[in-house]
Protein backbone atom coordinates (compact mmCIF):
# COMPACT_ATOMS: atom_id res chain seq x y z
CA UNK A 1 0.00 0.00 0.00
CA UNK A 2 1.26 3.47 -0.87
CA UNK A 3 2.46 5.70 1.92
CA UNK A 4 -0.41 7.95 2.98
CA UNK A 5 1.49 11.15 3.82
CA UNK A 6 2.67 12.14 0.30
CA UNK A 7 -0.95 11.81 -0.84
CA UNK A 8 -2.10 13.93 2.10
CA UNK A 9 0.45 16.64 1.37
CA UNK A 10 -0.57 16.65 -2.29
CA UNK A 11 -4.22 17.11 -1.29
CA UNK A 12 -3.31 20.01 1.01
CA UNK A 13 -1.27 21.80 -1.64
CA UNK A 14 -4.03 21.29 -4.23
CA UNK A 15 -6.56 22.89 -1.87
CA UNK A 16 -4.41 25.54 -0.15
CA UNK A 17 -1.43 26.21 -2.46
CA UNK A 18 2.24 25.72 -1.68
CA UNK A 19 3.18 26.02 2.01
CA UNK A 20 5.44 28.96 2.86
CA UNK A 21 6.81 27.35 6.04
CA UNK A 22 6.90 23.98 7.78
CA UNK A 23 8.07 22.70 11.13
CA UNK A 24 8.51 19.19 12.47
CA UNK A 25 7.94 17.99 16.03
CA UNK A 26 8.75 14.54 17.37
CA UNK A 27 7.47 13.26 20.69
CA UNK A 28 8.90 10.28 22.53
CA UNK A 29 7.28 7.09 21.30
CA UNK A 30 5.48 8.70 18.35
CA UNK A 31 6.07 9.36 14.69
CA UNK A 32 7.14 12.81 13.54
CA UNK A 33 4.36 15.35 13.01
CA UNK A 34 4.86 18.27 10.65
CA UNK A 35 2.83 21.48 10.62
CA UNK A 36 2.58 23.30 7.29
CA UNK A 37 1.72 27.00 7.00
CA UNK A 38 -0.24 28.39 4.06
CA UNK A 39 -1.08 32.01 3.26
CA UNK A 40 -4.42 32.81 1.64
CA UNK A 41 -4.62 36.40 0.45
CA UNK A 42 -8.13 36.07 -0.90
CA UNK A 43 -11.38 38.06 -0.83
CA UNK A 44 -11.87 37.28 2.88
CA UNK A 45 -8.62 39.05 3.80
CA UNK A 46 -5.18 37.76 4.71
CA UNK A 47 -5.71 34.32 6.27
CA UNK A 48 -3.00 32.01 7.58
CA UNK A 49 -3.82 28.32 7.63
CA UNK A 50 -1.89 25.73 9.63
CA UNK A 51 -2.31 22.07 8.68
CA UNK A 52 -0.84 19.01 10.36
CA UNK A 53 0.90 16.30 8.37
CA UNK A 54 1.55 12.99 10.08
CA UNK A 55 -1.56 12.33 12.15
CA UNK A 56 -3.12 10.33 9.30
CA UNK A 57 -0.16 7.96 8.89
CA UNK A 58 -1.98 5.49 11.17
CA UNK A 59 -5.69 4.98 11.79
CA UNK A 60 -7.04 6.20 15.12
CA UNK A 61 -7.94 3.37 17.47
CA UNK A 62 -10.73 3.08 20.00
CA UNK A 63 -9.01 3.31 23.41
CA UNK A 64 -11.11 0.32 24.57
CA UNK A 65 -9.71 -1.92 21.81
CA UNK A 66 -7.14 -4.50 22.88
CA UNK A 67 -5.15 -4.26 19.66
CA UNK A 68 -4.70 -1.37 17.27
CA UNK A 69 -5.80 -2.15 13.70
CA UNK A 70 -2.91 -1.08 11.44
CA UNK A 71 -5.18 -0.62 8.39
CA UNK A 72 -8.81 0.15 9.23
CA UNK A 73 -10.07 3.03 11.36
CA UNK A 74 -10.61 6.78 11.02
CA UNK A 75 -7.74 8.94 9.75
CA UNK A 76 -7.51 12.71 10.01
CA UNK A 77 -5.36 15.82 9.84
CA UNK A 78 -6.09 19.13 11.58
CA UNK A 79 -6.49 22.57 9.96
CA UNK A 80 -6.52 25.88 11.84
CA UNK A 81 -7.32 29.18 10.05
CA UNK A 82 -6.61 32.61 11.59
CA UNK A 83 -6.38 36.18 10.37
CA UNK A 84 -2.79 37.19 9.72
CA UNK A 85 -0.93 39.93 11.56
CA UNK A 86 -3.12 40.19 14.67
CA UNK A 87 -1.17 37.84 16.99
CA UNK A 88 1.98 35.71 17.09
CA UNK A 89 0.04 32.70 15.79
CA UNK A 90 3.13 30.94 14.40
CA UNK A 91 3.74 29.77 17.98
CA UNK A 92 0.69 27.49 17.51
CA UNK A 93 2.91 24.99 15.68
CA UNK A 94 3.88 22.98 18.76
CA UNK A 95 0.37 22.93 20.33
CA UNK A 96 -1.04 21.77 16.98
CA UNK A 97 1.56 19.01 16.77
CA UNK A 98 0.64 17.96 20.33
CA UNK A 99 -3.02 17.70 19.30
CA UNK A 100 -2.11 15.75 16.16
CA UNK A 101 -0.05 13.30 18.24
CA UNK A 102 -2.82 12.76 20.80
CA UNK A 103 -4.33 9.70 19.03
CA UNK A 104 -0.95 7.94 19.25
CA UNK A 105 -0.04 9.22 22.72
CA UNK A 106 -3.41 9.08 24.49
CA UNK A 107 -5.39 6.68 22.31
CA UNK A 108 -8.14 9.19 21.57
CA UNK A 109 -10.25 9.38 18.42
CA UNK A 110 -10.52 12.96 17.18
CA UNK A 111 -13.93 13.55 15.60
CA UNK A 112 -16.27 16.45 14.74
CA UNK A 113 -18.04 17.87 17.78
CA UNK A 114 -15.22 16.95 20.11
CA UNK A 115 -12.99 19.28 22.12
CA UNK A 116 -9.20 19.25 22.35
CA UNK A 117 -7.29 21.12 25.05
CA UNK A 118 -3.58 21.97 24.97
CA UNK A 119 -3.40 23.00 28.65
CA UNK A 120 -2.17 26.52 27.88
CA UNK A 121 -2.60 29.34 25.37
CA UNK A 122 -2.61 28.22 21.72
CA UNK A 123 -0.08 31.03 21.09
CA UNK A 124 1.39 33.76 23.36
CA UNK A 125 -1.39 35.88 24.83
CA UNK A 126 -4.13 33.82 23.16
CA UNK A 127 -7.51 33.79 24.94
CA UNK A 128 -7.89 30.17 23.80
CA UNK A 129 -6.44 26.95 25.19
CA UNK A 130 -8.88 24.55 23.53
CA UNK A 131 -10.50 24.02 20.16
CA UNK A 132 -13.77 22.64 18.87
CA UNK A 133 -13.36 20.07 16.10
CA UNK A 134 -15.66 21.07 13.23
CA UNK A 135 -17.11 19.11 10.32
CA UNK A 136 -14.69 18.42 7.44
CA UNK A 137 -15.21 18.90 3.72
CA UNK A 138 -15.52 22.64 3.32
CA UNK A 139 -11.91 23.72 2.88
CA UNK A 140 -10.08 20.50 2.00
CA UNK A 141 -11.97 17.54 0.58
CA UNK A 142 -11.58 14.09 2.11
CA UNK A 143 -8.76 12.03 0.63
CA UNK A 144 -10.10 8.62 -0.42
CA UNK A 145 -7.59 5.80 0.08
CA UNK A 146 -7.55 2.29 -1.34
CA UNK A 147 -9.91 -0.09 0.45
CA UNK A 148 -10.05 -1.21 3.19
CA UNK A 149 -8.48 1.99 4.51
CA UNK A 150 -10.76 4.80 5.66
CA UNK A 151 -10.49 8.20 3.94
CA UNK A 152 -8.35 10.94 5.46
CA UNK A 153 -10.58 13.76 6.76
CA UNK A 154 -9.25 17.30 7.18
CA UNK A 155 -10.84 18.56 10.39
CA UNK A 156 -11.13 22.34 10.93
CA UNK A 157 -10.29 23.54 14.44
CA UNK A 158 -12.28 26.43 15.97
CA UNK A 159 -10.56 28.08 18.97
CA UNK A 160 -12.69 28.31 22.12
CA UNK A 161 -12.29 30.59 25.14
CA UNK A 162 -12.44 28.92 28.56
CA UNK A 163 -16.04 30.11 29.06
CA UNK A 164 -17.08 28.80 25.64
CA UNK A 165 -15.43 25.43 26.33
CA UNK A 166 -17.25 25.15 29.67
CA UNK A 167 -20.56 26.16 28.05
CA UNK A 168 -20.03 23.63 25.25
CA UNK A 169 -19.51 20.82 27.79
CA UNK A 170 -22.99 21.53 29.18
CA UNK A 171 -24.93 22.46 26.04
CA UNK A 172 -23.05 20.68 23.24
CA UNK A 173 -21.10 21.64 20.15
CA UNK A 174 -24.15 22.42 18.01
CA UNK A 175 -25.51 24.92 20.54
CA UNK A 176 -22.15 26.72 20.75
CA UNK A 177 -21.87 26.93 16.97
CA UNK A 178 -25.39 28.38 16.83
CA UNK A 179 -24.34 31.05 19.38
CA UNK A 180 -21.32 31.93 17.27
CA UNK A 181 -23.47 32.15 14.15
CA UNK A 182 -26.18 34.25 15.80
CA UNK A 183 -23.56 36.70 17.11
CA UNK A 184 -21.70 36.95 13.80
CA UNK A 185 -18.52 35.78 15.53
CA UNK A 186 -15.35 35.95 13.43
CA UNK A 187 -13.90 32.58 14.43
CA UNK A 188 -10.66 33.38 12.59
CA UNK A 189 -9.95 36.48 14.69
CA UNK A 190 -7.07 35.43 16.99
CA UNK A 191 -7.92 38.18 19.48
CA UNK A 192 -11.72 37.83 19.65
CA UNK A 193 -13.58 37.74 22.95
CA UNK A 194 -16.09 35.22 24.29
CA UNK A 195 -19.43 35.08 22.53
CA UNK A 196 -22.38 36.17 24.76
CA UNK A 197 -23.55 33.01 26.53
CA UNK A 198 -26.27 34.36 28.82
mmCIF file of C-alpha atoms in Angstrom:
data_model
loop_
_atom_site.group_PDB
_atom_site.id
_atom_site.type_symbol
_atom_site.label_atom_id
_atom_site.label_comp_id
_atom_site.label_asym_id
_atom_site.label_seq_id
_atom_site.Cartn_x
_atom_site.Cartn_y
_atom_site.Cartn_z
ATOM 1 C CA UNK A 1 0.000 0.000 0.000
ATOM 2 C CA UNK A 2 1.258 3.473 -0.869
ATOM 3 C CA UNK A 3 2.458 5.703 1.925
ATOM 4 C CA UNK A 4 -0.407 7.955 2.978
ATOM 5 C CA UNK A 5 1.495 11.151 3.815
ATOM 6 C CA UNK A 6 2.674 12.139 0.301
ATOM 7 C CA UNK A 7 -0.950 11.812 -0.841
ATOM 8 C CA UNK A 8 -2.103 13.933 2.101
ATOM 9 C CA UNK A 9 0.452 16.640 1.372
ATOM 10 C CA UNK A 10 -0.574 16.655 -2.294
ATOM 11 C CA UNK A 11 -4.225 17.109 -1.293
ATOM 12 C CA UNK A 12 -3.309 20.007 1.012
ATOM 13 C CA UNK A 13 -1.268 21.804 -1.643
ATOM 14 C CA UNK A 14 -4.027 21.289 -4.226
ATOM 15 C CA UNK A 15 -6.557 22.888 -1.871
ATOM 16 C CA UNK A 16 -4.410 25.539 -0.152
ATOM 17 C CA UNK A 17 -1.429 26.212 -2.456
ATOM 18 C CA UNK A 18 2.237 25.718 -1.683
ATOM 19 C CA UNK A 19 3.182 26.017 2.011
ATOM 20 C CA UNK A 20 5.443 28.955 2.858
ATOM 21 C CA UNK A 21 6.809 27.346 6.039
ATOM 22 C CA UNK A 22 6.896 23.982 7.781
ATOM 23 C CA UNK A 23 8.072 22.697 11.129
ATOM 24 C CA UNK A 24 8.506 19.187 12.472
ATOM 25 C CA UNK A 25 7.943 17.992 16.032
ATOM 26 C CA UNK A 26 8.751 14.538 17.373
ATOM 27 C CA UNK A 27 7.469 13.260 20.693
ATOM 28 C CA UNK A 28 8.902 10.280 22.532
ATOM 29 C CA UNK A 29 7.283 7.086 21.300
ATOM 30 C CA UNK A 30 5.482 8.701 18.348
ATOM 31 C CA UNK A 31 6.071 9.364 14.690
ATOM 32 C CA UNK A 32 7.141 12.807 13.542
ATOM 33 C CA UNK A 33 4.364 15.352 13.005
ATOM 34 C CA UNK A 34 4.857 18.271 10.654
ATOM 35 C CA UNK A 35 2.830 21.479 10.619
ATOM 36 C CA UNK A 36 2.581 23.304 7.292
ATOM 37 C CA UNK A 37 1.721 27.000 6.998
ATOM 38 C CA UNK A 38 -0.237 28.389 4.056
ATOM 39 C CA UNK A 39 -1.084 32.014 3.264
ATOM 40 C CA UNK A 40 -4.418 32.810 1.640
ATOM 41 C CA UNK A 41 -4.621 36.401 0.445
ATOM 42 C CA UNK A 42 -8.134 36.069 -0.902
ATOM 43 C CA UNK A 43 -11.375 38.057 -0.831
ATOM 44 C CA UNK A 44 -11.866 37.278 2.885
ATOM 45 C CA UNK A 45 -8.624 39.050 3.801
ATOM 46 C CA UNK A 46 -5.182 37.764 4.708
ATOM 47 C CA UNK A 47 -5.714 34.322 6.266
ATOM 48 C CA UNK A 48 -3.005 32.006 7.585
ATOM 49 C CA UNK A 49 -3.816 28.318 7.627
ATOM 50 C CA UNK A 50 -1.888 25.732 9.634
ATOM 51 C CA UNK A 51 -2.310 22.069 8.678
ATOM 52 C CA UNK A 52 -0.840 19.015 10.364
ATOM 53 C CA UNK A 53 0.901 16.303 8.368
ATOM 54 C CA UNK A 54 1.546 12.990 10.077
ATOM 55 C CA UNK A 55 -1.565 12.330 12.153
ATOM 56 C CA UNK A 56 -3.121 10.326 9.299
ATOM 57 C CA UNK A 57 -0.160 7.957 8.887
ATOM 58 C CA UNK A 58 -1.976 5.488 11.175
ATOM 59 C CA UNK A 59 -5.689 4.977 11.788
ATOM 60 C CA UNK A 60 -7.040 6.196 15.117
ATOM 61 C CA UNK A 61 -7.938 3.367 17.471
ATOM 62 C CA UNK A 62 -10.725 3.081 20.005
ATOM 63 C CA UNK A 63 -9.006 3.309 23.410
ATOM 64 C CA UNK A 64 -11.105 0.319 24.569
ATOM 65 C CA UNK A 65 -9.711 -1.918 21.809
ATOM 66 C CA UNK A 66 -7.144 -4.502 22.882
ATOM 67 C CA UNK A 67 -5.146 -4.261 19.662
ATOM 68 C CA UNK A 68 -4.704 -1.367 17.267
ATOM 69 C CA UNK A 69 -5.804 -2.146 13.704
ATOM 70 C CA UNK A 70 -2.914 -1.075 11.440
ATOM 71 C CA UNK A 71 -5.180 -0.615 8.394
ATOM 72 C CA UNK A 72 -8.806 0.155 9.228
ATOM 73 C CA UNK A 73 -10.066 3.028 11.355
ATOM 74 C CA UNK A 74 -10.607 6.778 11.024
ATOM 75 C CA UNK A 75 -7.736 8.944 9.750
ATOM 76 C CA UNK A 76 -7.512 12.713 10.010
ATOM 77 C CA UNK A 77 -5.364 15.818 9.838
ATOM 78 C CA UNK A 78 -6.088 19.135 11.585
ATOM 79 C CA UNK A 79 -6.489 22.566 9.962
ATOM 80 C CA UNK A 80 -6.523 25.885 11.839
ATOM 81 C CA UNK A 81 -7.323 29.178 10.053
ATOM 82 C CA UNK A 82 -6.606 32.612 11.593
ATOM 83 C CA UNK A 83 -6.385 36.178 10.374
ATOM 84 C CA UNK A 84 -2.790 37.185 9.717
ATOM 85 C CA UNK A 85 -0.934 39.930 11.557
ATOM 86 C CA UNK A 86 -3.121 40.187 14.672
ATOM 87 C CA UNK A 87 -1.174 37.845 16.990
ATOM 88 C CA UNK A 88 1.975 35.709 17.086
ATOM 89 C CA UNK A 89 0.044 32.704 15.794
ATOM 90 C CA UNK A 90 3.126 30.941 14.404
ATOM 91 C CA UNK A 91 3.742 29.769 17.981
ATOM 92 C CA UNK A 92 0.694 27.488 17.505
ATOM 93 C CA UNK A 93 2.910 24.986 15.678
ATOM 94 C CA UNK A 94 3.875 22.978 18.759
ATOM 95 C CA UNK A 95 0.367 22.930 20.329
ATOM 96 C CA UNK A 96 -1.035 21.773 16.977
ATOM 97 C CA UNK A 97 1.562 19.015 16.772
ATOM 98 C CA UNK A 98 0.638 17.956 20.328
ATOM 99 C CA UNK A 99 -3.024 17.697 19.303
ATOM 100 C CA UNK A 100 -2.105 15.751 16.161
ATOM 101 C CA UNK A 101 -0.045 13.299 18.238
ATOM 102 C CA UNK A 102 -2.821 12.760 20.799
ATOM 103 C CA UNK A 103 -4.333 9.705 19.027
ATOM 104 C CA UNK A 104 -0.945 7.939 19.253
ATOM 105 C CA UNK A 105 -0.045 9.218 22.718
ATOM 106 C CA UNK A 106 -3.407 9.082 24.490
ATOM 107 C CA UNK A 107 -5.391 6.677 22.313
ATOM 108 C CA UNK A 108 -8.136 9.192 21.565
ATOM 109 C CA UNK A 109 -10.251 9.380 18.422
ATOM 110 C CA UNK A 110 -10.522 12.955 17.182
ATOM 111 C CA UNK A 111 -13.930 13.550 15.595
ATOM 112 C CA UNK A 112 -16.266 16.452 14.743
ATOM 113 C CA UNK A 113 -18.044 17.869 17.779
ATOM 114 C CA UNK A 114 -15.217 16.948 20.111
ATOM 115 C CA UNK A 115 -12.986 19.277 22.116
ATOM 116 C CA UNK A 116 -9.204 19.246 22.349
ATOM 117 C CA UNK A 117 -7.287 21.120 25.047
ATOM 118 C CA UNK A 118 -3.582 21.971 24.972
ATOM 119 C CA UNK A 119 -3.404 22.996 28.648
ATOM 120 C CA UNK A 120 -2.174 26.518 27.883
ATOM 121 C CA UNK A 121 -2.604 29.343 25.368
ATOM 122 C CA UNK A 122 -2.607 28.220 21.722
ATOM 123 C CA UNK A 123 -0.078 31.034 21.090
ATOM 124 C CA UNK A 124 1.393 33.760 23.359
ATOM 125 C CA UNK A 125 -1.393 35.878 24.832
ATOM 126 C CA UNK A 126 -4.129 33.823 23.165
ATOM 127 C CA UNK A 127 -7.508 33.788 24.944
ATOM 128 C CA UNK A 128 -7.886 30.166 23.801
ATOM 129 C CA UNK A 129 -6.443 26.945 25.194
ATOM 130 C CA UNK A 130 -8.882 24.555 23.527
ATOM 131 C CA UNK A 131 -10.500 24.019 20.159
ATOM 132 C CA UNK A 132 -13.773 22.641 18.867
ATOM 133 C CA UNK A 133 -13.357 20.070 16.100
ATOM 134 C CA UNK A 134 -15.661 21.071 13.228
ATOM 135 C CA UNK A 135 -17.105 19.111 10.317
ATOM 136 C CA UNK A 136 -14.686 18.417 7.439
ATOM 137 C CA UNK A 137 -15.209 18.897 3.720
ATOM 138 C CA UNK A 138 -15.517 22.643 3.325
ATOM 139 C CA UNK A 139 -11.914 23.721 2.884
ATOM 140 C CA UNK A 140 -10.084 20.501 2.001
ATOM 141 C CA UNK A 141 -11.969 17.540 0.577
ATOM 142 C CA UNK A 142 -11.584 14.089 2.108
ATOM 143 C CA UNK A 143 -8.764 12.034 0.626
ATOM 144 C CA UNK A 144 -10.101 8.623 -0.420
ATOM 145 C CA UNK A 145 -7.595 5.804 0.082
ATOM 146 C CA UNK A 146 -7.546 2.292 -1.337
ATOM 147 C CA UNK A 147 -9.908 -0.093 0.455
ATOM 148 C CA UNK A 148 -10.047 -1.212 3.185
ATOM 149 C CA UNK A 149 -8.478 1.995 4.511
ATOM 150 C CA UNK A 150 -10.764 4.803 5.663
ATOM 151 C CA UNK A 151 -10.489 8.204 3.937
ATOM 152 C CA UNK A 152 -8.353 10.945 5.456
ATOM 153 C CA UNK A 153 -10.577 13.756 6.755
ATOM 154 C CA UNK A 154 -9.253 17.295 7.178
ATOM 155 C CA UNK A 155 -10.837 18.563 10.392
ATOM 156 C CA UNK A 156 -11.130 22.340 10.931
ATOM 157 C CA UNK A 157 -10.293 23.541 14.440
ATOM 158 C CA UNK A 158 -12.280 26.431 15.971
ATOM 159 C CA UNK A 159 -10.559 28.078 18.968
ATOM 160 C CA UNK A 160 -12.694 28.314 22.120
ATOM 161 C CA UNK A 161 -12.290 30.586 25.136
ATOM 162 C CA UNK A 162 -12.440 28.922 28.557
ATOM 163 C CA UNK A 163 -16.041 30.113 29.056
ATOM 164 C CA UNK A 164 -17.083 28.801 25.643
ATOM 165 C CA UNK A 165 -15.435 25.431 26.325
ATOM 166 C CA UNK A 166 -17.254 25.151 29.668
ATOM 167 C CA UNK A 167 -20.563 26.165 28.053
ATOM 168 C CA UNK A 168 -20.025 23.629 25.247
ATOM 169 C CA UNK A 169 -19.509 20.820 27.787
ATOM 170 C CA UNK A 170 -22.992 21.526 29.179
ATOM 171 C CA UNK A 171 -24.935 22.461 26.038
ATOM 172 C CA UNK A 172 -23.053 20.679 23.244
ATOM 173 C CA UNK A 173 -21.100 21.641 20.148
ATOM 174 C CA UNK A 174 -24.147 22.423 18.011
ATOM 175 C CA UNK A 175 -25.507 24.923 20.540
ATOM 176 C CA UNK A 176 -22.147 26.718 20.746
ATOM 177 C CA UNK A 177 -21.867 26.928 16.975
ATOM 178 C CA UNK A 178 -25.386 28.380 16.834
ATOM 179 C CA UNK A 179 -24.342 31.051 19.384
ATOM 180 C CA UNK A 180 -21.317 31.928 17.269
ATOM 181 C CA UNK A 181 -23.473 32.149 14.151
ATOM 182 C CA UNK A 182 -26.178 34.249 15.802
ATOM 183 C CA UNK A 183 -23.558 36.700 17.107
ATOM 184 C CA UNK A 184 -21.702 36.953 13.796
ATOM 185 C CA UNK A 185 -18.519 35.779 15.530
ATOM 186 C CA UNK A 186 -15.350 35.945 13.430
ATOM 187 C CA UNK A 187 -13.902 32.581 14.428
ATOM 188 C CA UNK A 188 -10.662 33.384 12.590
ATOM 189 C CA UNK A 189 -9.951 36.476 14.692
ATOM 190 C CA UNK A 190 -7.066 35.431 16.988
ATOM 191 C CA UNK A 191 -7.923 38.184 19.484
ATOM 192 C CA UNK A 192 -11.717 37.829 19.655
ATOM 193 C CA UNK A 193 -13.585 37.743 22.947
ATOM 194 C CA UNK A 194 -16.092 35.217 24.294
ATOM 195 C CA UNK A 195 -19.428 35.079 22.535
ATOM 196 C CA UNK A 196 -22.384 36.174 24.759
ATOM 197 C CA UNK A 197 -23.551 33.012 26.530
ATOM 198 C CA UNK A 198 -26.272 34.363 28.819
#
